[in-house]
mmCIF file of C-alpha atoms in Angstrom:
data_model
loop_
_atom_site.group_PDB
_atom_site.id
_atom_site.type_symbol
_atom_site.label_atom_id
_atom_site.label_comp_id
_atom_site.label_asym_id
_atom_site.label_seq_id
_atom_site.Cartn_x
_atom_site.Cartn_y
_atom_site.Cartn_z
ATOM 1 C CA MET U 12 63.412 65.665 116.148
ATOM 2 C CA THR U 13 63.694 64.309 119.286
ATOM 3 C CA LYS U 14 67.027 63.262 120.689
ATOM 4 C CA ARG U 15 66.092 59.664 120.993
ATOM 5 C CA ARG U 16 65.183 59.788 117.341
ATOM 6 C CA LEU U 17 68.352 61.457 116.348
ATOM 7 C CA LEU U 18 70.614 58.844 118.341
ATOM 8 C CA ALA U 19 68.660 56.072 116.655
ATOM 9 C CA LEU U 20 69.561 57.453 113.313
ATOM 10 C CA LEU U 21 73.109 58.257 113.991
ATOM 11 C CA LEU U 22 73.970 55.039 115.801
ATOM 12 C CA PRO U 23 73.937 52.744 112.784
ATOM 13 C CA LEU U 24 76.095 55.229 110.690
ATOM 14 C CA THR U 25 78.662 55.741 113.183
ATOM 15 C CA LEU U 26 78.948 51.616 113.572
ATOM 16 C CA LEU U 27 78.849 51.467 109.742
ATOM 17 C CA SER U 28 81.790 54.148 109.585
ATOM 18 C CA ALA U 29 83.741 52.079 112.188
ATOM 19 C CA LEU U 30 83.566 48.762 110.371
ATOM 20 C CA TYR U 31 84.488 50.309 107.136
ATOM 21 C CA ALA U 32 87.628 51.803 108.843
ATOM 22 C CA GLY U 33 88.431 48.308 110.042
ATOM 23 C CA ARG U 34 89.032 49.677 113.468
ATOM 24 C CA PHE U 35 85.859 48.813 115.391
ATOM 25 C CA TYR U 36 86.585 47.378 119.021
ATOM 26 C CA PHE U 37 83.612 45.975 120.817
ATOM 27 C CA ILE U 38 82.361 48.497 123.317
ATOM 28 C CA GLY U 39 83.577 47.970 126.866
ATOM 29 C CA THR U 40 86.128 45.450 125.941
ATOM 30 C CA SER U 41 89.454 47.198 125.113
ATOM 31 C CA SER U 42 91.018 43.738 124.562
ATOM 32 C CA ALA U 43 88.463 42.394 122.148
ATOM 33 C CA LEU U 44 89.983 41.667 118.701
ATOM 34 C CA PRO U 45 89.316 44.511 116.231
ATOM 35 C CA LEU U 46 87.823 43.675 112.819
ATOM 36 C CA GLY U 47 90.486 43.486 110.101
ATOM 37 C CA TYR U 48 92.024 41.667 107.329
ATOM 38 C CA SER U 49 93.993 38.374 107.264
ATOM 39 C CA ASN U 50 96.988 37.271 105.447
ATOM 40 C CA ALA U 51 94.852 35.381 103.061
ATOM 41 C CA ASP U 52 93.329 38.574 102.069
ATOM 42 C CA PHE U 53 96.585 39.891 100.620
ATOM 43 C CA GLY U 54 97.796 36.415 99.369
ATOM 44 C CA ILE U 55 100.266 36.369 102.128
ATOM 45 C CA SER U 56 101.163 32.745 103.832
ATOM 46 C CA GLU U 57 100.948 32.392 107.569
ATOM 47 C CA GLN U 58 104.198 32.432 109.046
ATOM 48 C CA LEU U 59 104.766 29.256 111.125
ATOM 49 C CA SER U 60 107.911 28.494 113.213
ATOM 50 C CA SER U 61 109.705 25.274 112.866
ATOM 51 C CA GLN U 62 110.499 25.355 116.532
ATOM 52 C CA ASP U 63 108.233 24.571 119.604
ATOM 53 C CA LYS U 64 110.203 25.867 122.426
ATOM 54 C CA ASP U 65 107.996 24.915 125.333
ATOM 55 C CA GLY U 66 106.843 21.603 123.677
ATOM 56 C CA ASP U 67 103.196 22.424 123.813
ATOM 57 C CA GLY U 68 102.292 21.485 120.313
ATOM 58 C CA LEU U 69 102.139 25.305 119.229
ATOM 59 C CA ASP U 70 105.091 26.460 117.296
ATOM 60 C CA ASP U 71 106.856 29.617 118.682
ATOM 61 C CA GLN U 72 105.296 32.113 116.161
ATOM 62 C CA THR U 73 101.742 31.006 117.004
ATOM 63 C CA ASP U 74 102.719 30.833 120.801
ATOM 64 C CA ILE U 75 104.089 34.212 121.057
ATOM 65 C CA LEU U 76 101.073 35.703 119.248
ATOM 66 C CA GLN U 77 98.550 34.012 121.505
ATOM 67 C CA GLY U 78 100.531 34.783 124.641
ATOM 68 C CA ALA U 79 100.487 38.291 123.836
ATOM 69 C CA ARG U 80 96.834 38.193 123.424
ATOM 70 C CA ALA U 81 96.287 36.389 126.630
ATOM 71 C CA TYR U 82 98.447 38.853 128.725
ATOM 72 C CA ILE U 83 96.284 41.935 127.290
ATOM 73 C CA ALA U 84 93.067 40.046 127.977
ATOM 74 C CA THR U 85 94.068 40.670 131.784
ATOM 75 C CA ASN U 86 93.600 44.420 131.173
ATOM 76 C CA PRO U 87 96.905 45.458 132.628
ATOM 77 C CA VAL U 88 97.007 49.068 134.124
ATOM 78 C CA TYR U 89 99.972 51.163 132.690
ATOM 79 C CA LYS U 90 102.444 51.947 135.352
ATOM 80 C CA SER U 91 106.135 51.470 135.801
ATOM 81 C CA LYS U 92 107.277 49.725 138.813
ATOM 82 C CA TYR U 93 110.246 47.916 140.161
ATOM 83 C CA TYR U 94 109.674 44.201 141.140
ATOM 84 C CA GLU U 95 112.073 41.950 143.298
ATOM 85 C CA GLY U 96 111.090 38.923 141.168
ATOM 86 C CA GLY U 97 111.659 40.907 138.005
ATOM 87 C CA TYR U 98 108.135 40.009 136.402
ATOM 88 C CA PRO U 99 105.306 41.965 137.476
ATOM 89 C CA ASP U 100 103.281 40.284 140.229
ATOM 90 C CA ASP U 101 100.261 42.369 139.846
ATOM 91 C CA HIS U 102 97.773 44.157 137.193
ATOM 92 C CA PHE U 103 100.395 46.686 136.317
ATOM 93 C CA GLY U 104 102.781 46.740 133.481
ATOM 94 C CA VAL U 105 104.428 48.566 130.737
ATOM 95 C CA CYS U 106 105.186 48.008 127.054
ATOM 96 C CA THR U 107 107.993 45.599 127.495
ATOM 97 C CA ASP U 108 105.893 43.423 129.646
ATOM 98 C CA VAL U 109 103.453 42.590 126.522
ATOM 99 C CA VAL U 110 106.772 41.322 124.828
ATOM 100 C CA ALA U 111 108.147 39.375 127.912
ATOM 101 C CA GLN U 112 104.926 37.720 128.856
ATOM 102 C CA ALA U 113 104.338 36.872 125.115
ATOM 103 C CA LEU U 114 107.709 35.388 124.981
ATOM 104 C CA LEU U 115 107.288 33.294 128.334
ATOM 105 C CA ALA U 116 104.220 32.099 127.081
ATOM 106 C CA ALA U 117 106.339 30.335 124.455
ATOM 107 C CA GLY U 118 109.135 29.231 126.771
ATOM 108 C CA TYR U 119 111.539 31.949 126.374
ATOM 109 C CA ASP U 120 112.440 33.535 129.895
ATOM 110 C CA LEU U 121 113.343 37.067 128.873
ATOM 111 C CA GLN U 122 114.614 37.852 132.036
ATOM 112 C CA GLN U 123 117.024 35.217 132.082
ATOM 113 C CA LEU U 124 118.083 35.258 128.538
ATOM 114 C CA VAL U 125 118.845 39.082 128.831
ATOM 115 C CA ALA U 126 120.798 38.631 131.987
ATOM 116 C CA GLU U 127 122.767 35.843 130.434
ATOM 117 C CA ASP U 128 123.479 37.707 127.170
ATOM 118 C CA MET U 129 124.438 40.997 129.218
ATOM 119 C CA ALA U 130 127.033 38.922 131.244
ATOM 120 C CA ALA U 131 128.323 37.218 127.937
ATOM 121 C CA ARG U 132 128.515 40.608 126.012
ATOM 122 C CA PRO U 133 128.717 43.476 128.633
ATOM 123 C CA GLU U 134 130.296 45.783 125.909
ATOM 124 C CA ALA U 135 127.061 45.671 123.870
ATOM 125 C CA TYR U 136 125.020 47.107 126.497
ATOM 126 C CA ALA U 137 125.359 50.661 127.905
ATOM 127 C CA VAL U 138 124.560 49.481 131.536
ATOM 128 C CA ALA U 139 127.052 50.440 134.294
ATOM 129 C CA GLU U 140 125.375 47.987 136.834
ATOM 130 C CA PRO U 141 123.378 45.361 135.621
ATOM 131 C CA ASP U 142 120.221 44.086 137.175
ATOM 132 C CA ALA U 143 118.494 41.163 136.087
ATOM 133 C CA ARG U 144 115.315 42.210 137.716
ATOM 134 C CA ILE U 145 114.859 45.230 135.677
ATOM 135 C CA ASP U 146 117.243 45.093 132.757
ATOM 136 C CA PHE U 147 114.842 42.781 130.596
ATOM 137 C CA ARG U 148 111.997 45.394 131.015
ATOM 138 C CA ARG U 149 114.028 48.145 129.258
ATOM 139 C CA VAL U 150 113.427 48.971 125.504
ATOM 140 C CA ALA U 151 117.219 49.532 124.789
ATOM 141 C CA ASN U 152 118.338 46.561 126.380
ATOM 142 C CA LEU U 153 115.687 44.670 124.454
ATOM 143 C CA GLN U 154 116.786 46.226 121.103
ATOM 144 C CA VAL U 155 120.454 44.878 121.975
ATOM 145 C CA TYR U 156 119.417 41.431 122.788
ATOM 146 C CA PHE U 157 117.132 40.866 120.029
ATOM 147 C CA ALA U 158 119.576 42.339 117.463
ATOM 148 C CA GLY U 159 122.117 39.918 118.588
ATOM 149 C CA ASN U 160 119.936 36.683 119.221
ATOM 150 C CA ALA U 161 116.726 37.010 116.781
ATOM 151 C CA LEU U 162 116.069 36.924 113.179
ATOM 152 C CA THR U 163 116.564 40.621 111.806
ATOM 153 C CA LEU U 164 113.598 41.604 109.319
ATOM 154 C CA ASP U 165 112.580 44.291 107.086
ATOM 155 C CA THR U 166 111.527 47.489 108.935
ATOM 156 C CA ASP U 167 109.652 48.836 106.033
ATOM 157 C CA VAL U 168 105.981 48.354 106.742
ATOM 158 C CA GLN U 169 104.968 48.792 103.342
ATOM 159 C CA ASN U 170 106.810 45.524 102.477
ATOM 160 C CA ILE U 171 103.879 43.832 103.969
ATOM 161 C CA ALA U 172 104.613 39.902 103.442
ATOM 162 C CA ALA U 173 107.481 40.508 105.691
ATOM 163 C CA TRP U 174 105.548 41.173 108.531
ATOM 164 C CA GLN U 175 103.611 38.363 110.354
ATOM 165 C CA GLY U 176 101.902 37.951 113.762
ATOM 166 C CA GLY U 177 104.122 37.189 116.476
ATOM 167 C CA ASP U 178 106.904 39.318 115.224
ATOM 168 C CA ILE U 179 108.593 41.703 117.752
ATOM 169 C CA VAL U 180 108.861 45.252 116.468
ATOM 170 C CA ILE U 181 110.928 47.887 118.558
ATOM 171 C CA PHE U 182 110.500 51.696 118.259
ATOM 172 C CA LYS U 183 113.049 54.309 119.590
ATOM 173 C CA LYS U 184 111.215 54.287 122.938
ATOM 174 C CA HIS U 185 108.773 51.649 122.655
ATOM 175 C CA ILE U 186 108.176 47.800 121.936
ATOM 176 C CA GLY U 187 105.300 45.709 120.958
ATOM 177 C CA ILE U 188 103.928 42.524 119.229
ATOM 178 C CA VAL U 189 102.839 42.452 115.558
ATOM 179 C CA SER U 190 99.374 41.330 115.166
ATOM 180 C CA ASN U 191 98.048 38.824 112.533
ATOM 181 C CA LEU U 192 95.215 41.186 111.647
ATOM 182 C CA ARG U 193 95.890 44.036 108.965
ATOM 183 C CA ASN U 194 94.585 47.050 107.897
ATOM 184 C CA ALA U 195 93.106 47.893 104.529
ATOM 185 C CA ASN U 196 96.578 48.422 103.158
ATOM 186 C CA GLY U 197 97.785 45.232 104.214
ATOM 187 C CA VAL U 198 99.986 46.769 107.233
ATOM 188 C CA PRO U 199 99.697 44.677 110.466
ATOM 189 C CA TYR U 200 98.019 45.980 113.472
ATOM 190 C CA LEU U 201 100.242 46.506 116.877
ATOM 191 C CA ILE U 202 99.830 44.590 120.081
ATOM 192 C CA HIS U 203 101.150 46.987 122.752
ATOM 193 C CA HIS U 204 100.876 49.087 125.900
ATOM 194 C CA ALA U 205 101.941 52.472 125.211
ATOM 195 C CA ASN U 206 100.476 54.893 128.125
ATOM 196 C CA PRO U 207 97.536 54.909 130.539
ATOM 197 C CA PHE U 208 95.264 56.665 127.922
ATOM 198 C CA GLN U 209 95.676 53.982 125.210
ATOM 199 C CA ALA U 210 92.096 53.129 123.839
ATOM 200 C CA ALA U 211 92.846 49.602 123.254
ATOM 201 C CA TYR U 212 95.812 47.137 123.230
ATOM 202 C CA GLU U 213 95.597 45.943 119.680
ATOM 203 C CA GLU U 214 95.562 49.047 117.473
ATOM 204 C CA ASP U 215 96.185 50.127 113.909
ATOM 205 C CA VAL U 216 99.204 52.351 114.332
ATOM 206 C CA LEU U 217 102.169 50.794 112.748
ATOM 207 C CA GLU U 218 101.542 52.413 109.382
ATOM 208 C CA ARG U 219 101.843 55.818 111.016
ATOM 209 C CA ARG U 220 104.977 55.204 113.043
ATOM 210 C CA ARG U 221 107.930 56.754 111.759
ATOM 211 C CA ASP U 222 110.658 55.631 114.592
ATOM 212 C CA ILE U 223 110.920 51.798 114.034
ATOM 213 C CA VAL U 224 114.292 50.724 114.860
ATOM 214 C CA GLY U 225 114.103 47.087 114.743
ATOM 215 C CA HIS U 226 111.950 44.418 113.341
ATOM 216 C CA TYR U 227 112.547 40.765 114.695
ATOM 217 C CA ARG U 228 111.344 37.060 114.860
ATOM 218 C CA ILE U 229 112.451 34.825 117.545
ATOM 219 C CA SER U 230 112.865 31.595 115.530
ATOM 220 C CA GLU U 231 112.568 30.310 112.137
#
């Protein structure tokens, strides 16, 4: 059997396997949406916020989710840098930038909010010398901020109804935005930027994590 004929036989099988697993990404577009299940597939109502912080006609929950996807669509390159303006002004970024940009799209300036909270509650943060240009891009600081200023939710991923697209999930050394797409068990995908070798920005990884320390929603 020729190599060409063998490839012709194997390719459909490979694609079918990927589709069945619910983890297929369109080749060459790492920010393309994976195929997955929706809330409706599990009888879960879509979470919408009663607030629209930036007054753009989209509720906060939807705005944050769309903001996260808009950011990863720029295909940021993973690299930790310090910026005089705080927010990255180039094509580089880290995990916290996914969340910061998602919230910014909904009208929440995380740089300002964290700086104000640190000034009001310095004892809550283990920061000797605050620096507003970088403090909001550190996971430990965001854990303190969201724990004190957002809705605290269940961290058990098996309680699938408690997880909604646009939620914020924090791990011991990582952070991301919850997707509105779910795997076959109903556990949501994660929109995140973990390292330079990540295959896609939206992944079915949440169910395998054992280091979740916080799950938050910015508004009701």
